Every structure is written in structure tokens, then in C-alpha cells.
């Protein structure tokens, strides 16, 4: 069964009259998860930065809430900030790995199972570095993340982006090649319908790699609006491919919103309605 999720937006998303109230990371995370569930989603997805913004006391409280079944967060994205480049010198690598260690521990405390390696700026290979050398550094970082996944019972998924965001892994097929080359048990693949459409990659790329595809994102290209706002042809083909390949993971709405509550509700209705017609 396909689950439907939505990313907690970066800005205000509360009902009218509350939007001007500044929210702490804790408030944004807790309220965001609640609002998203009330809009008809199965779960929510948050950024790593939002979760790392919690205090130790807030983290401990949410960990207890999770154990009691009152809080759930399965997926986090935007793993590495741009100021922690993966292709860097020895000192930079030490800082990057220490950051990853801290991030994984915090995700584990909240029960996160899937961590998304998008992070286009952080993973881009500088022009003055030979591509093979840069790729070797990324491979080494993936091996480190695989060890952390083994420790914490998690999976890291590589997110193919598009040429405007990175020069490393820009299609699902590119990402699949990396996953198969490094051959690490906790490194798997994500497919994002927005990036795929930008790169003119058809949904069949997902079916070709269904054995390693465990997470998906969806938005309408080229403006990254909510699924269903435009003609919906690519998004429908995307969902049909997932249905036909018996995908059992999550489809997360990841887009910009001008009216979060209204548009997120329409996105959920579009995805669920499309899947229902395919059943």
C-alpha cells in the first residue's frame, strides 16, 4: 500500500490569525505534523535542520511521545547544509562526519527510518576537483552513512536532483548506478517527480529500478507547485508507474505553497483520487 505524506513547509502554515506568531523548531515540528495529519495525510516529512533545532529536553519529550504513539516522523530530508561540503579537505571531512554523527543520533531518537540525501550544494563536485576524485569522496561519505544506518536501523536514500541544483546524480538512472556501484545495504534510491520532469526522464526509470527504490517525492514542474494544480499528466503517469510496480513506500508532496492548508489538502485529494482510480 502506498502511503501519502507532506513536507512541513519552511514558513508559516498555521490557520489565519496565527500565522504571525513566531514558531520555534519544536512548535513548527509538532504543529506541522498535526496539521498535515488533519489534512488527510498518513505522515509528515521534515528537514534535518528543523529536527536539529530542537533542544535536548524537547527531543527527549518527543521521544517519549513517540513511544506513547502520540508523535510520528518517519522521514527527514535536506540532510547536509551547504556549508558542510562533502568534497572537501581533511579538516572539512572531520566536521562533515561529526555533523552526520550528530544528525543520525537525533533522527534515531525520534524514530526516523529514512534519511534523504538531497543536499545539492553540499554534494556538488567543485570545478577545480577532478570528477573521479570528488566522486570517491562522496562514496566514502556514503560508506560512513551506511555504518551509521547499520547502528541506528535507518536507510539513506540518494535523491536525484536536476542540473540547476547539482552536478552529481541528476536522474533516477544516475542514482541507481551509484547505489549499485557502492553496493551498501543501507544506501538506496529516491525518485522525485519534479526533478525527473525537469530532466525529461520518464517514470519508467522507476520501474527499471524498483528493487532499490524505497521513497518518492512529487510536485508539478516547472514551477514546483502542488500535484494536481496543472494538467496532472506527468504526476498521473508517475503514480501509475508506482502502482503498476507494486511500490509499497511513501509518496511525499514536496513543493512550494501560497496557501498551505488549502493546497496541501488538494494535493492529498489528487494523489489519493488518482491511486483510487488505479486500484
Coordinates of C-alpha atoms in Angstrom, one line a residue:
X1 CA 0.0 0.0 0.0
X2 CA 1.3 3.5 -0.9
X3 CA 1.3 6.0 2.0
X4 CA 0.9 9.7 1.3
X5 CA 3.0 12.3 3.1
X6 CA 3.7 16.0 3.0
X7 CA 6.7 18.1 3.9
X8 CA 6.4 20.5 6.7
X9 CA 6.8 23.9 5.0
X10 CA 9.6 26.3 5.9
X11 CA 7.3 29.3 6.5
X12 CA 4.1 29.9 8.4
X13 CA 1.4 27.3 7.8
X14 CA -1.0 27.8 10.7
X15 CA -4.6 28.9 10.3
X16 CA -5.4 32.5 9.6
X17 CA -4.8 34.7 12.7
X18 CA -2.0 32.6 13.9
X19 CA 0.4 33.0 11.0
X20 CA 2.2 36.0 12.5
X21 CA 3.1 34.2 15.7
X22 CA 6.8 33.1 15.5
X23 CA 7.2 29.4 16.0
X24 CA 10.2 27.6 17.5
X25 CA 11.5 24.5 15.7
X26 CA 9.6 22.4 18.3
X27 CA 6.3 24.2 17.6
X28 CA 6.8 24.0 13.9
X29 CA 7.5 20.3 14.0
X30 CA 4.7 19.3 16.4
X31 CA 2.1 21.7 14.9
X32 CA 3.2 20.8 11.4
X33 CA 2.8 17.1 11.9
X34 CA -0.6 17.7 13.5
X35 CA -1.9 20.0 10.7
X36 CA -0.6 17.6 8.0
X37 CA -2.3 14.6 9.6
X38 CA -5.6 16.6 9.9
X39 CA -5.4 17.4 6.2
X40 CA -5.7 13.8 5.3
X41 CA -2.0 12.6 5.1
X42 CA -0.7 9.4 6.6
X43 CA 2.5 11.1 7.9
X44 CA 4.7 14.1 7.6
X45 CA 8.3 14.7 6.4
X46 CA 10.6 17.3 8.0
X47 CA 14.1 18.7 7.3
X48 CA 17.0 17.6 9.3
X49 CA 17.7 21.2 10.2
X50 CA 14.3 21.6 11.8
X51 CA 14.9 18.5 14.0
X52 CA 18.4 19.6 14.9
X53 CA 16.9 22.9 16.1
X54 CA 15.2 21.1 19.0
X55 CA 16.7 21.3 22.4
X56 CA 17.8 18.1 24.2
X57 CA 14.8 18.4 26.5
X58 CA 12.4 18.8 23.6
X59 CA 14.0 15.9 21.8
X60 CA 13.6 13.7 24.9
X61 CA 9.9 14.8 25.3
X62 CA 9.1 13.9 21.6
X63 CA 10.9 10.6 22.0
X64 CA 8.6 9.8 24.9
X65 CA 5.6 11.0 22.9
X66 CA 6.7 8.7 20.0
X67 CA 6.9 5.7 22.4
X68 CA 3.4 6.5 23.6
X69 CA 2.1 6.7 20.0
X70 CA 1.4 10.4 20.0
X71 CA 4.2 11.5 17.7
X72 CA 5.4 10.0 14.4
X73 CA 8.1 11.2 12.0
X74 CA 9.3 8.6 9.5
X75 CA 11.4 10.6 7.0
X76 CA 13.7 13.6 7.1
X77 CA 15.2 15.4 4.1
X78 CA 17.7 18.2 3.4
X79 CA 20.4 16.1 5.2
X80 CA 23.6 18.2 4.7
X81 CA 23.7 22.0 4.8
X82 CA 25.5 23.8 2.1
X83 CA 28.3 24.9 4.4
X84 CA 29.3 21.2 5.0
X85 CA 30.6 20.3 1.6
X86 CA 31.1 16.6 1.0
X87 CA 34.0 17.1 -1.4
X88 CA 36.4 19.0 0.9
X89 CA 39.8 18.8 2.7
X90 CA 40.7 16.7 5.7
X91 CA 39.5 19.2 8.2
X92 CA 36.2 19.7 6.4
X93 CA 35.7 16.0 6.2
X94 CA 36.1 15.7 10.0
X95 CA 33.5 18.4 10.5
X96 CA 31.1 16.8 8.0
X97 CA 31.4 13.4 9.6
X98 CA 30.8 14.8 13.1
X99 CA 27.7 16.6 11.8
X100 CA 26.4 13.4 10.3
X101 CA 27.1 11.5 13.5
X102 CA 25.0 14.1 15.4
X103 CA 22.2 14.2 12.9
X104 CA 21.8 10.4 12.8
X105 CA 21.7 10.2 16.6
X106 CA 19.0 12.9 16.7
X107 CA 16.9 11.2 13.9
X108 CA 17.2 7.9 15.7
X109 CA 15.9 9.4 18.9
X110 CA 12.7 10.5 17.1
X111 CA 12.2 7.2 15.3
X112 CA 13.1 8.4 11.8
X113 CA 13.7 5.5 9.4
X114 CA 14.6 7.1 6.1
X115 CA 17.0 10.0 5.6
X116 CA 17.0 11.8 2.3
X117 CA 20.4 12.8 0.8
X118 CA 19.3 15.6 -1.5
X119 CA 21.6 18.5 -0.4
X120 CA 22.5 19.7 -3.9
X121 CA 25.0 22.3 -2.9
X122 CA 26.8 20.2 -0.3
X123 CA 27.3 17.2 -2.6
X124 CA 28.3 19.1 -5.8
X125 CA 31.8 18.4 -7.0
X126 CA 33.8 21.7 -7.4
X127 CA 35.0 22.5 -10.9
X128 CA 38.7 22.5 -9.8
X129 CA 38.4 18.9 -8.5
X130 CA 38.7 16.0 -10.9
X131 CA 35.2 14.4 -11.0
X132 CA 36.5 10.9 -10.2
X133 CA 38.3 12.3 -7.1
X134 CA 35.1 14.1 -6.0
X135 CA 33.0 11.0 -6.5
X136 CA 35.5 8.9 -4.4
X137 CA 34.9 11.4 -1.5
X138 CA 31.2 11.1 -1.9
X139 CA 31.5 7.3 -2.0
X140 CA 33.5 7.4 1.2
X141 CA 30.8 9.5 2.9
X142 CA 28.1 7.1 1.8
X143 CA 30.1 4.3 3.4
X144 CA 30.2 6.3 6.6
X145 CA 26.5 6.9 6.4
X146 CA 25.9 3.2 5.8
X147 CA 27.7 2.4 9.0
X148 CA 25.5 4.9 10.9
X149 CA 22.4 3.4 9.3
X150 CA 23.5 0.0 10.5
X151 CA 24.0 1.3 14.0
X152 CA 20.6 3.1 14.1
X153 CA 18.4 0.9 12.0
X154 CA 17.9 3.5 9.2
X155 CA 18.3 3.8 5.4
X156 CA 19.8 6.7 3.5
X157 CA 18.2 7.4 0.1
X158 CA 20.0 9.2 -2.7
X159 CA 17.8 11.9 -4.2
X160 CA 18.5 12.6 -7.9
X161 CA 18.1 16.4 -8.3
X162 CA 18.3 18.4 -11.6
X163 CA 21.1 20.3 -13.4
X164 CA 20.2 23.6 -11.8
X165 CA 20.9 22.2 -8.3
X166 CA 23.9 19.9 -8.5
X167 CA 26.4 18.2 -10.9
X168 CA 26.2 14.8 -9.1
X169 CA 23.3 12.5 -9.7
X170 CA 20.7 14.3 -11.8
X171 CA 18.5 11.4 -12.9
X172 CA 17.0 8.3 -11.3
X173 CA 19.2 6.2 -13.6
X174 CA 22.3 8.1 -12.4
X175 CA 21.3 7.5 -8.8
X176 CA 20.6 3.8 -9.5
X177 CA 24.1 3.4 -10.9
X178 CA 25.6 4.9 -7.7
X179 CA 23.5 2.7 -5.5
X180 CA 24.5 -0.4 -7.4
X181 CA 28.2 0.6 -7.6
X182 CA 28.7 1.2 -3.9
X183 CA 26.7 -1.9 -3.1
X184 CA 25.9 -0.9 0.5
X185 CA 22.9 -2.5 2.2
X186 CA 21.5 0.7 3.7
X187 CA 22.0 3.1 0.7
X188 CA 19.0 3.1 -1.5
X189 CA 17.2 5.3 -4.1
X190 CA 14.6 8.1 -4.1
X191 CA 12.6 9.3 -7.2
X192 CA 11.3 12.9 -7.3
X193 CA 8.7 13.6 -10.0
X194 CA 9.6 17.3 -10.1
X195 CA 13.3 16.7 -10.8
X196 CA 12.5 13.8 -13.2
X197 CA 10.2 16.1 -15.2
X198 CA 12.9 18.8 -15.3
X199 CA 15.4 16.3 -16.6
X200 CA 12.8 14.9 -19.1
X201 CA 13.2 11.5 -17.5
X202 CA 10.2 9.2 -17.9
X203 CA 8.5 7.4 -14.9
X204 CA 9.7 4.1 -16.4
X205 CA 13.1 4.8 -14.8
X206 CA 11.5 4.0 -11.5
X207 CA 10.2 0.6 -12.7
X208 CA 13.6 -0.3 -14.0
X209 CA 15.0 0.2 -10.5
X210 CA 12.1 -0.9 -8.4
X211 CA 14.3 -3.3 -6.3
X212 CA 16.2 -0.3 -4.8
X213 CA 13.6 2.4 -4.9
X214 CA 12.1 3.0 -1.4
X215 CA 11.0 6.6 -1.3
X216 CA 9.4 9.2 -3.6
X217 CA 8.6 13.0 -3.8
X218 CA 6.1 14.6 -6.0
X219 CA 5.4 18.2 -7.3
X220 CA 4.5 19.7 -10.7
X221 CA 7.2 21.0 -12.9
X222 CA 8.4 23.6 -13.9
X223 CA 7.2 25.8 -11.0
X224 CA 7.2 23.2 -8.3
X225 CA 3.6 23.7 -7.4
X226 CA 1.4 21.1 -5.7
X227 CA 0.4 17.9 -7.5
X228 CA -2.8 18.4 -9.4
X229 CA -2.6 22.1 -9.9
X230 CA -1.7 21.8 -13.6
X231 CA -2.9 19.2 -16.1
X232 CA -1.5 16.4 -13.9
X233 CA -0.4 14.2 -16.8
X234 CA 3.2 13.6 -15.6
X235 CA 2.1 13.2 -12.0
X236 CA -0.6 10.7 -13.0
X237 CA 1.9 8.7 -15.1
X238 CA 4.3 8.8 -12.1
X239 CA 1.6 7.4 -9.7
X240 CA 0.5 4.8 -12.3
X241 CA 4.1 3.5 -12.6
X242 CA 4.3 3.2 -8.8
X243 CA 1.0 1.3 -8.7
X244 CA 2.0 -1.0 -11.5
X245 CA 5.3 -1.9 -10.0
X246 CA 3.6 -2.6 -6.6
X247 CA 5.5 0.1 -4.8
X248 CA 4.9 -0.1 -1.1
X249 CA 6.6 3.1 0.2
X250 CA 5.7 6.8 0.7
X251 CA 4.8 9.5 -1.8
X252 CA 5.6 12.9 -0.2
X253 CA 4.3 16.2 -1.5
X254 CA 7.3 18.4 -1.7
X255 CA 6.6 21.8 -3.2
X256 CA 6.0 25.5 -2.6
X257 CA 2.7 26.7 -1.3
X258 CA 0.9 30.0 -1.4
X259 CA -2.0 28.7 0.8
X260 CA -0.6 25.7 2.6
X261 CA -3.8 24.3 4.2
X262 CA -5.9 24.7 1.0
X263 CA -3.3 23.5 -1.5
X264 CA -1.9 20.7 0.6
X265 CA -5.5 19.3 1.0
X266 CA -6.0 19.5 -2.8
X267 CA -2.7 17.7 -3.3
X268 CA -3.7 14.9 -1.0
X269 CA -7.0 14.5 -2.7
X270 CA -5.3 14.4 -6.1
X271 CA -2.9 11.7 -5.1
X272 CA -5.5 9.6 -3.3
X273 CA -8.0 10.1 -6.1
X274 CA -5.5 9.0 -8.7
X275 CA -4.4 6.0 -6.8
X276 CA -8.1 5.0 -6.2
X277 CA -8.8 5.0 -10.0
X278 CA -5.8 2.7 -10.5
X279 CA -6.9 0.2 -7.8

